[in-house]
PDB file of C-alpha atoms in Angstrom:
ATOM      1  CA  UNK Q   1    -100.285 132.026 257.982  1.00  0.00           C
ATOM      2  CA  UNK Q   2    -103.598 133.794 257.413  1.00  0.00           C
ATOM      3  CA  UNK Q   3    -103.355 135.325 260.711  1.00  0.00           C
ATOM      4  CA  UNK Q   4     -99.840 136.533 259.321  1.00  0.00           C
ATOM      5  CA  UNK Q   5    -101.411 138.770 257.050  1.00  0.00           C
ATOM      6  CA  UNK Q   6    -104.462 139.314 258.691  1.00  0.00           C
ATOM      7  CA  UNK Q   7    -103.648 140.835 261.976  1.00  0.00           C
ATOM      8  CA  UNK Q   8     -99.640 141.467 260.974  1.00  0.00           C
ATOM      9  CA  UNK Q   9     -99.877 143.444 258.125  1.00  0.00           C
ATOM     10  CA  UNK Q  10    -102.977 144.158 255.864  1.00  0.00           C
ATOM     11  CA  UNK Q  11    -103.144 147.414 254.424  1.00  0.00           C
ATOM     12  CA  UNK Q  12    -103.102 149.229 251.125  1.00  0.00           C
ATOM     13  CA  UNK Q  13    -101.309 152.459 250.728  1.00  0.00           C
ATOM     14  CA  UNK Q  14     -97.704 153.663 251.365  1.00  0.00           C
ATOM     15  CA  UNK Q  15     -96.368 156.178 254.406  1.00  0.00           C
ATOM     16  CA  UNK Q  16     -93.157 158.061 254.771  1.00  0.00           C
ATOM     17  CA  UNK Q  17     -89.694 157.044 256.162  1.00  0.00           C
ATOM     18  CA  UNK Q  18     -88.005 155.344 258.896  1.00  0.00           C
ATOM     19  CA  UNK Q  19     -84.495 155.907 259.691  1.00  0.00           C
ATOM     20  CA  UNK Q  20     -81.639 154.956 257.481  1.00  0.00           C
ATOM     21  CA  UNK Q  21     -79.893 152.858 260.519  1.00  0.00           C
ATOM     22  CA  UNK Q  22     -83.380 150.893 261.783  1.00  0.00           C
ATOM     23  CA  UNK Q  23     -82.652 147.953 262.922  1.00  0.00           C
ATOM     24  CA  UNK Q  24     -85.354 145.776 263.662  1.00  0.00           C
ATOM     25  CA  UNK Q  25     -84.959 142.460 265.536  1.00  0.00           C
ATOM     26  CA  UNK Q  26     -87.485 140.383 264.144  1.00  0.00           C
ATOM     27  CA  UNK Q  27     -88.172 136.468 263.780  1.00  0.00           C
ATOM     28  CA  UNK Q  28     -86.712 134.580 260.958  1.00  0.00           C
ATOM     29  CA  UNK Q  29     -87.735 133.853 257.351  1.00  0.00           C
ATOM     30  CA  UNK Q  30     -87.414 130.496 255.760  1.00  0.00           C
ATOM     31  CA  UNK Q  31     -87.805 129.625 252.017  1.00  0.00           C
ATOM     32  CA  UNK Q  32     -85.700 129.539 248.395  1.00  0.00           C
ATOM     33  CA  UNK Q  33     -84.206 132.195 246.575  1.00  0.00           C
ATOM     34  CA  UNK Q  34     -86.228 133.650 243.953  1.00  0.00           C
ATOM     35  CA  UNK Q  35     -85.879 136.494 241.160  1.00  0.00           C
ATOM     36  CA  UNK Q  36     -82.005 135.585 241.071  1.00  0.00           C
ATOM     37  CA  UNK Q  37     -81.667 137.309 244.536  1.00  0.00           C
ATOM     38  CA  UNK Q  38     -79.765 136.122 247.682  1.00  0.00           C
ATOM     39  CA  UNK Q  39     -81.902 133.737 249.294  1.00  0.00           C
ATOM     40  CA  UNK Q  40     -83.967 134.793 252.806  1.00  0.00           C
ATOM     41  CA  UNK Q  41     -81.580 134.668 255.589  1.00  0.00           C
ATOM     42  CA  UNK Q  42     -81.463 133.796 259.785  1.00  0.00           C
ATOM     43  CA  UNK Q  43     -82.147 137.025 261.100  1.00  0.00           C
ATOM     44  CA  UNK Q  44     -78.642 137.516 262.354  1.00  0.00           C
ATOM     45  CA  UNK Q  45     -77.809 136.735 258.252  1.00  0.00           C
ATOM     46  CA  UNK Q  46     -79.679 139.574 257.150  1.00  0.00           C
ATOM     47  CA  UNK Q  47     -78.655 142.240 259.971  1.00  0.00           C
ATOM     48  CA  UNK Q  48     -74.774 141.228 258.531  1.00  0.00           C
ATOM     49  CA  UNK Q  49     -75.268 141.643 255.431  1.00  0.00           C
ATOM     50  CA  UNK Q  50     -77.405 145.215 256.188  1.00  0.00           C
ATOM     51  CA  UNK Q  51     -74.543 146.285 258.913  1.00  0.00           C
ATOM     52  CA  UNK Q  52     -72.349 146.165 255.848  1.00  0.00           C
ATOM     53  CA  UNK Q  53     -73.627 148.371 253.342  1.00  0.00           C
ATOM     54  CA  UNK Q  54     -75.211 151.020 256.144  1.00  0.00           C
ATOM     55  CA  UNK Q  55     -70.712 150.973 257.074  1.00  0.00           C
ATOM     56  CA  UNK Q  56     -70.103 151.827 253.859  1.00  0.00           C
ATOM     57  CA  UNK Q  57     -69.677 155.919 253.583  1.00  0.00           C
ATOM     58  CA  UNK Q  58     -72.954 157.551 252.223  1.00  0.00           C
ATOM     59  CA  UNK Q  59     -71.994 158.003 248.357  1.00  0.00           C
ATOM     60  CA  UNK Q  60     -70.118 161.204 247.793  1.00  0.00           C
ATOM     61  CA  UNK Q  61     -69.425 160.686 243.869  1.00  0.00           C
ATOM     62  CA  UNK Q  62     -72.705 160.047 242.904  1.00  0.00           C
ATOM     63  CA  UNK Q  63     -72.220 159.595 238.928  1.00  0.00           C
ATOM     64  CA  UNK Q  64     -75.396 161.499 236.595  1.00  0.00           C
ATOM     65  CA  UNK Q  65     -75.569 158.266 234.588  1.00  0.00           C
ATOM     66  CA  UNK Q  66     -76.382 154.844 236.331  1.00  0.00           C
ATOM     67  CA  UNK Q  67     -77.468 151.689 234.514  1.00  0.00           C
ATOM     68  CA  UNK Q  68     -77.327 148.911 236.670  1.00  0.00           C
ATOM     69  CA  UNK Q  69     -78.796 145.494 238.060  1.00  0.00           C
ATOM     70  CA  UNK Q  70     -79.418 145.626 242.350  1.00  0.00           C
ATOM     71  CA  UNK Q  71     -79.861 142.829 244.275  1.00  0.00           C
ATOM     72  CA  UNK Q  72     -80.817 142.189 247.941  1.00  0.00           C
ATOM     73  CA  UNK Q  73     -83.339 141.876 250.918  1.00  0.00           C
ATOM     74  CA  UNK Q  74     -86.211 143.252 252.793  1.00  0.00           C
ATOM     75  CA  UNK Q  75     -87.244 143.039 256.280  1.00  0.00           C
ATOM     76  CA  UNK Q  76     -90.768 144.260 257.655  1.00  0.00           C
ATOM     77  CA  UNK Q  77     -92.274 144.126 261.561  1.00  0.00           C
ATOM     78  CA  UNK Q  78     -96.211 144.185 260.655  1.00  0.00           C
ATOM     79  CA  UNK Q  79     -98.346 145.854 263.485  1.00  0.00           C
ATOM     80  CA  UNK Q  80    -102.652 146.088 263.672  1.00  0.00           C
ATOM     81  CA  UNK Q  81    -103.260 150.086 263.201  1.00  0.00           C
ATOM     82  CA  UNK Q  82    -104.651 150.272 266.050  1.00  0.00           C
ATOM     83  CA  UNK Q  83    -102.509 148.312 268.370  1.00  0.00           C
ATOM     84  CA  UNK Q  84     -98.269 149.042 268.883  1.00  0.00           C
ATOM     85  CA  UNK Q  85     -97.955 145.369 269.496  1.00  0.00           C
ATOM     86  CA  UNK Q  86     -95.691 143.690 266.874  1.00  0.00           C
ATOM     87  CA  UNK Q  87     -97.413 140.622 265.289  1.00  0.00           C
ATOM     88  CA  UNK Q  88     -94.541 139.280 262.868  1.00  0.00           C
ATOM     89  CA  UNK Q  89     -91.705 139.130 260.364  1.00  0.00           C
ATOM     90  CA  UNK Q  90     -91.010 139.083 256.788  1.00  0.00           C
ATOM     91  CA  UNK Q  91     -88.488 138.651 254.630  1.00  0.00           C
ATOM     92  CA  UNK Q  92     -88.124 139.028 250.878  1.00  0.00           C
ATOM     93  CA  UNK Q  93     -85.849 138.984 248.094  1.00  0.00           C
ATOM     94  CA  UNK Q  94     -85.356 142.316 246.200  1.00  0.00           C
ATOM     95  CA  UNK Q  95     -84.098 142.683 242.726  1.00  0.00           C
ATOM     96  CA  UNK Q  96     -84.301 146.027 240.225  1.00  0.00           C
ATOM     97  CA  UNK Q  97     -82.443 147.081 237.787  1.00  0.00           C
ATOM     98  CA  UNK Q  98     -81.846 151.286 237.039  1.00  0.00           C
ATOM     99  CA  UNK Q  99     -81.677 152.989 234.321  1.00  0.00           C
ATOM    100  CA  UNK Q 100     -81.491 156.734 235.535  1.00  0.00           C
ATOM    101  CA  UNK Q 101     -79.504 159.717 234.236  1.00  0.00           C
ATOM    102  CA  UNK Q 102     -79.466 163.020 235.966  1.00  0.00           C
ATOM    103  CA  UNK Q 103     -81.993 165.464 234.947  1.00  0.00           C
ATOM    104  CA  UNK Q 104     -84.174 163.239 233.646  1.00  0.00           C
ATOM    105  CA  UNK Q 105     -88.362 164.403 233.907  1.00  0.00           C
ATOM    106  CA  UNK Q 106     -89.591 163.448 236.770  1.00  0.00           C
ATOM    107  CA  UNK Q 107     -92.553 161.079 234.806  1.00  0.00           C
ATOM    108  CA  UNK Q 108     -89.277 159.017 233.808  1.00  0.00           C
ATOM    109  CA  UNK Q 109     -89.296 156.126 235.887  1.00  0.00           C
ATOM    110  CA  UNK Q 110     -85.779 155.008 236.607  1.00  0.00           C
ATOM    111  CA  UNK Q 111     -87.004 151.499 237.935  1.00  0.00           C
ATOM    112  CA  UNK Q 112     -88.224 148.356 237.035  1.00  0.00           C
ATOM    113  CA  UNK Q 113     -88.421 145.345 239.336  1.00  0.00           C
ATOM    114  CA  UNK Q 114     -89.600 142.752 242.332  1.00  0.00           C
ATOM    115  CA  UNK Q 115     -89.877 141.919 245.941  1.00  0.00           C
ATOM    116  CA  UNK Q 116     -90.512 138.046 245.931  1.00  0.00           C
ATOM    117  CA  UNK Q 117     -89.741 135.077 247.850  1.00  0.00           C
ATOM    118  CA  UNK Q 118     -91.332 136.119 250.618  1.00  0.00           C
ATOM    119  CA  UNK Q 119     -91.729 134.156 254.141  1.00  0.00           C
ATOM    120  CA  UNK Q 120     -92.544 135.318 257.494  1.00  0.00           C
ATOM    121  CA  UNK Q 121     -92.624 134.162 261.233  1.00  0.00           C
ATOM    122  CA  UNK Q 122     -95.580 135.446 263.612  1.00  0.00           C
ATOM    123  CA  UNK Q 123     -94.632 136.086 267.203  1.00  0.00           C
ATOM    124  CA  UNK Q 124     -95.378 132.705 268.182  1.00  0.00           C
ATOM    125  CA  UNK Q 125     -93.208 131.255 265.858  1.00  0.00           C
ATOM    126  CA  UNK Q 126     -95.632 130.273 263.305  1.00  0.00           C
ATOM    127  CA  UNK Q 127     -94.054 130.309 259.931  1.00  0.00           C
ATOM    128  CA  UNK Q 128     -94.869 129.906 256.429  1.00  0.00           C
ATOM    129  CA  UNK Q 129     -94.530 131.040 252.857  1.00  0.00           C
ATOM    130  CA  UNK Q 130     -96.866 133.854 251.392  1.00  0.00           C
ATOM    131  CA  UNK Q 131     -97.374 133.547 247.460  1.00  0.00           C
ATOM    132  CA  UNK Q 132     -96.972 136.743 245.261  1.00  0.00           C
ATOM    133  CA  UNK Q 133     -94.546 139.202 244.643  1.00  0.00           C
ATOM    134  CA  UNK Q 134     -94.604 143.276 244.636  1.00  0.00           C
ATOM    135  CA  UNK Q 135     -93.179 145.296 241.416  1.00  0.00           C
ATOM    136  CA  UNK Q 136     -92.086 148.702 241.076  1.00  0.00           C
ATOM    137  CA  UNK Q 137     -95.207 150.990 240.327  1.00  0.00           C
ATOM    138  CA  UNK Q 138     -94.426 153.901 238.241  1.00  0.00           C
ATOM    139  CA  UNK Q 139     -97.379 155.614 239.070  1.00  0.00           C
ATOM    140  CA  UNK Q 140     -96.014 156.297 242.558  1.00  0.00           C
ATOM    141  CA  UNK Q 141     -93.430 158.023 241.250  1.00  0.00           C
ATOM    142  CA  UNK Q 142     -90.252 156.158 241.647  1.00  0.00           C
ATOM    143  CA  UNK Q 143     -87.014 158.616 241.858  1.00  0.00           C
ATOM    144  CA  UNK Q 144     -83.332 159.291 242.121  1.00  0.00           C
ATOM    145  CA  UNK Q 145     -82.036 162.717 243.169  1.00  0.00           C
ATOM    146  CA  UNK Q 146     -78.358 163.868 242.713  1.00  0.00           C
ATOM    147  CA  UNK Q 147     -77.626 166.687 245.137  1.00  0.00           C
ATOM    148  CA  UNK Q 148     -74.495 168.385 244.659  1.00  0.00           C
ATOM    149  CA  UNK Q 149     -72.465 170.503 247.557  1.00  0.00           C
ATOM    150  CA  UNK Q 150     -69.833 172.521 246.859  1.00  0.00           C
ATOM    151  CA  UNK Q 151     -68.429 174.733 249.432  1.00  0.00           C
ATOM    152  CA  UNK Q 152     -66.168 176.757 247.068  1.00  0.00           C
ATOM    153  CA  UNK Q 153     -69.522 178.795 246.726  1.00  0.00           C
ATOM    154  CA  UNK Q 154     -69.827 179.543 250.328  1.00  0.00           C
ATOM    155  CA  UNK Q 155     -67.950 181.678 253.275  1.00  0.00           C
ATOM    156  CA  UNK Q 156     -64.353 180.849 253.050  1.00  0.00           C
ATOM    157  CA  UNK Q 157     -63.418 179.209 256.717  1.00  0.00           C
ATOM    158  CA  UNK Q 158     -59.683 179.560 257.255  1.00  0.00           C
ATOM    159  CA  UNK Q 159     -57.615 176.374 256.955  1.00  0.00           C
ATOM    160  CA  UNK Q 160     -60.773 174.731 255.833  1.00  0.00           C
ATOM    161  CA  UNK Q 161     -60.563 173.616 251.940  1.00  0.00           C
ATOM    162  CA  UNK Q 162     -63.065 173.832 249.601  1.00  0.00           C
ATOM    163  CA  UNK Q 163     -64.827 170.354 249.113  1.00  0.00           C
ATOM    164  CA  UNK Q 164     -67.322 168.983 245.803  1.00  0.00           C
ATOM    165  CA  UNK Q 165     -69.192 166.281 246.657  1.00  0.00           C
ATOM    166  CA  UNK Q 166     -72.373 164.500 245.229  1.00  0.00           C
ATOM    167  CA  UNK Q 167     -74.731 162.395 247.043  1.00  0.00           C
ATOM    168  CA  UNK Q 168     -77.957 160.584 245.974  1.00  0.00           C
ATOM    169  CA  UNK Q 169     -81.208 159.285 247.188  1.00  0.00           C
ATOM    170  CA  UNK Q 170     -83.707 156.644 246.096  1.00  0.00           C
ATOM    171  CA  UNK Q 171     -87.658 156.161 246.290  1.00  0.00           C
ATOM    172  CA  UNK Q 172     -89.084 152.784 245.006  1.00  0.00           C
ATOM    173  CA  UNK Q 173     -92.711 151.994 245.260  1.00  0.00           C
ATOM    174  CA  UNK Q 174     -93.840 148.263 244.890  1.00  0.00           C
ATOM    175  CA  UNK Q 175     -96.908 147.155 244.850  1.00  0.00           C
ATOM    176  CA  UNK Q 176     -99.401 144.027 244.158  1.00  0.00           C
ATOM    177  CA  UNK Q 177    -101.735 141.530 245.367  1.00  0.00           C
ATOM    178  CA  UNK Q 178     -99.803 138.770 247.976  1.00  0.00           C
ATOM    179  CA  UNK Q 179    -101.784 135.511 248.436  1.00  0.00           C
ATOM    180  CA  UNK Q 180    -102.259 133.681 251.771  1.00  0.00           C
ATOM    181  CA  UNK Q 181    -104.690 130.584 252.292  1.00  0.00           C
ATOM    182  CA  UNK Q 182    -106.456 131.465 249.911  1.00  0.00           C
ATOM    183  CA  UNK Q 183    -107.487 135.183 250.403  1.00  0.00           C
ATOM    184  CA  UNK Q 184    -105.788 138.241 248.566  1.00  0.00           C
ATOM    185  CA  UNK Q 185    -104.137 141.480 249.910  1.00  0.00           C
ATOM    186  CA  UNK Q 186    -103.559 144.514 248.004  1.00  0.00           C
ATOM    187  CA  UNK Q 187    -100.254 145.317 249.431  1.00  0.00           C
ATOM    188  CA  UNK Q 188     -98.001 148.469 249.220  1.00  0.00           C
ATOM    189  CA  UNK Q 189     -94.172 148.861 249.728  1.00  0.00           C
ATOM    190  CA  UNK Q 190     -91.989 152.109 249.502  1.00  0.00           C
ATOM    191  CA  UNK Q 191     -87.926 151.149 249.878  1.00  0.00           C
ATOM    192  CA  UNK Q 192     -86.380 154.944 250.435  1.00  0.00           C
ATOM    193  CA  UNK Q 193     -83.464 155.740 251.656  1.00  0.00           C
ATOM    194  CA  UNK Q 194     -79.960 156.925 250.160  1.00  0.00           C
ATOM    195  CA  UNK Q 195     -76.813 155.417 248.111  1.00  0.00           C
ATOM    196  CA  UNK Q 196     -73.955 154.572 249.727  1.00  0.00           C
ATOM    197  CA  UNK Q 197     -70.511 153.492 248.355  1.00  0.00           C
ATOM    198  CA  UNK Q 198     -67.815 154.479 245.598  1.00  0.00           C
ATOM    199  CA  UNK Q 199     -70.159 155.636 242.519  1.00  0.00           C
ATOM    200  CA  UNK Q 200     -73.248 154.540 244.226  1.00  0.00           C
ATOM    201  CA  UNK Q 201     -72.478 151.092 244.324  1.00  0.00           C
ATOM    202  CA  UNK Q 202     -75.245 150.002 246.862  1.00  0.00           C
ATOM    203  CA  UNK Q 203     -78.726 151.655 248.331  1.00  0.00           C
ATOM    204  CA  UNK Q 204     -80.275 151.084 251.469  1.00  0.00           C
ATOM    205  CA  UNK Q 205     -82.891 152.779 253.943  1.00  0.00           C
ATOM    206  CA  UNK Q 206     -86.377 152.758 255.616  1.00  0.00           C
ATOM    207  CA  UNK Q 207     -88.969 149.932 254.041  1.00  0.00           C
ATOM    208  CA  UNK Q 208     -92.751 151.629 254.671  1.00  0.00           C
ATOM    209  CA  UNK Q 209     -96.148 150.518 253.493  1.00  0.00           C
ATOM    210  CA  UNK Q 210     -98.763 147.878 254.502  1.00  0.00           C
ATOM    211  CA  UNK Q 211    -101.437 145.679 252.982  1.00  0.00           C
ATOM    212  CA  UNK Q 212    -105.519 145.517 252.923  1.00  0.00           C
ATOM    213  CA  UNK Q 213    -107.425 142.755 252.125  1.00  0.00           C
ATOM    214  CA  UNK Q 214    -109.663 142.756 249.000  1.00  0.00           C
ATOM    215  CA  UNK Q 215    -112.983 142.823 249.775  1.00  0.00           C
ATOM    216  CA  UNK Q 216    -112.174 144.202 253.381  1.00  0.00           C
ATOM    217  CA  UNK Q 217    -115.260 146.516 255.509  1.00  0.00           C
ATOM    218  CA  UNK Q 218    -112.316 148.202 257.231  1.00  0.00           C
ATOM    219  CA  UNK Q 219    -113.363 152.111 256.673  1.00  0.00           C
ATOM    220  CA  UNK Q 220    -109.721 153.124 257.655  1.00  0.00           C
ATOM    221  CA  UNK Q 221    -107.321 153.542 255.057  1.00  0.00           C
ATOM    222  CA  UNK Q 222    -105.067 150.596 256.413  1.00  0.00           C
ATOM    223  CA  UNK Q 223    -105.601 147.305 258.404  1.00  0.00           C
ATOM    224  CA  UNK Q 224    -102.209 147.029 259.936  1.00  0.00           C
ATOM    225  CA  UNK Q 225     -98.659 148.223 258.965  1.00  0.00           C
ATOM    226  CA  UNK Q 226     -95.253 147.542 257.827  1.00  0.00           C
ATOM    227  CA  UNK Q 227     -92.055 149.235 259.021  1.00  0.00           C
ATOM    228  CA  UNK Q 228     -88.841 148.133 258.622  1.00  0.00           C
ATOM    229  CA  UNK Q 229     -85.474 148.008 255.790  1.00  0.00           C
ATOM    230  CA  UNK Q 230     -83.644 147.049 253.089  1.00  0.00           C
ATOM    231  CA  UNK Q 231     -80.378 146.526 251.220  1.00  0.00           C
ATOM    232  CA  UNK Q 232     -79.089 146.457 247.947  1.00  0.00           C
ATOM    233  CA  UNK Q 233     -76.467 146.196 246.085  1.00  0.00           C
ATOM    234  CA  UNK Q 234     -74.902 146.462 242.592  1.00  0.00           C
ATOM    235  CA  UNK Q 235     -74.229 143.551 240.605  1.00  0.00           C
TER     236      UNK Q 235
END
């Protein structure tokens, strides 16, 4: 399992976005539920239970007031830098609760919570469990938008009616130090992505980041990479 975080991950910052609708075939997870979260799934589990919420209609009623427990799971494909090559899987339990109103300054962080219970499967089918968990880091800046479109204030379009919707979008930063035989990895997670569902009932998107080890000579930013998704839903 060293070599899991080693040469699959390892890195310490966060990156961008992938696509709302990745899907990433990856090994599976083993492992207990933690945090109160579903516990890791068969990939074929997980990719269910993700097909589900991305089926549900991006949220068009977004509500300015949301306070809320989440629950659900991550999935990450870890890659060296410097090679394409995927090296492994992980899977973790997610859990945060939100307490967000519209409007609210931007220093306000709207999260609090964990990515634990993590496992993971190298290529080769090595698999094991990887101590640690990641929580939400305000310092990231963790945010919910509200965007509002109303086309009552644009170019009338004959036999078109005038529509008012409201959708919303998520960042969530995690971060912390994940433990494998022994050694420690500052590791970096950013769960983006947009909420989908009557009233915002569930959130789901691209899962971007990577890990470093401490102590690492590496003069590039990251060792390896993570890419990959989440889902969650309301409680």
């Amino acid at each position: 399992m060293a070599k899991l975080f080693a040469a699959m991950l390892a890195v310490t910052a966060l990156a961008g976005c992938l696509g709302s609708n990745s899907s990433n075939n990856g090994g599976g997870g083993g492992g207990g539920g933690g945090g109160g979260g579903p516990k890791p799934a068969k990939p074929s589990d997980y990719q269910a239970a993700l097909d589900a919420v991305q089926a549900e209609a991006p949220t068009g009623d977004m509500p300015t007031r949301i306070k809320a427990d989440y629950s659900g799971q991550l999935r990450v494909e870890g890659r060296r830098t410097n090679s394409p090559d995927l090296v492994g899987t992980a899977y973790g339990d997610v859990n945060v609760k939100v307490n967000w109103t519209d409007g609210q300054p931007a220093s306000q962080n709207p999260f609090t919570g964990t990515i634990s219970n993590i496992s993971g499967t190298l290529v080769p089918g090595q698999k094991g469990d990887i101590s640690g968990e990641l929580k939400v880091d305000p310092k990231m800046g963790p945010a919910i938008g509200r965007v509002v479109l109303d086309t009552s204030k644009l170019p009338k379009i004959p036999g078109v009616p005038a529509v008012t919707a409201a959708s919303g979008s998520a960042a969530i930063p995690m971060s912390g130090q994940l433990q494998v035989d022994g050694k420690s990895y500052d590791t970096n997670l950013t769960l983006g992505g947009a909420f989908f569902g009557k009233g915002g009932k569930s959130i789901t998107g691209p899962a971007v980041g990577g890990i470093r080890e401490v102590g690492s000579k590496n003069p590039a930013l990251f060792d390896g990479a993570l890419t990959g998704d989440y889902y969650l839903k309301k409680k």
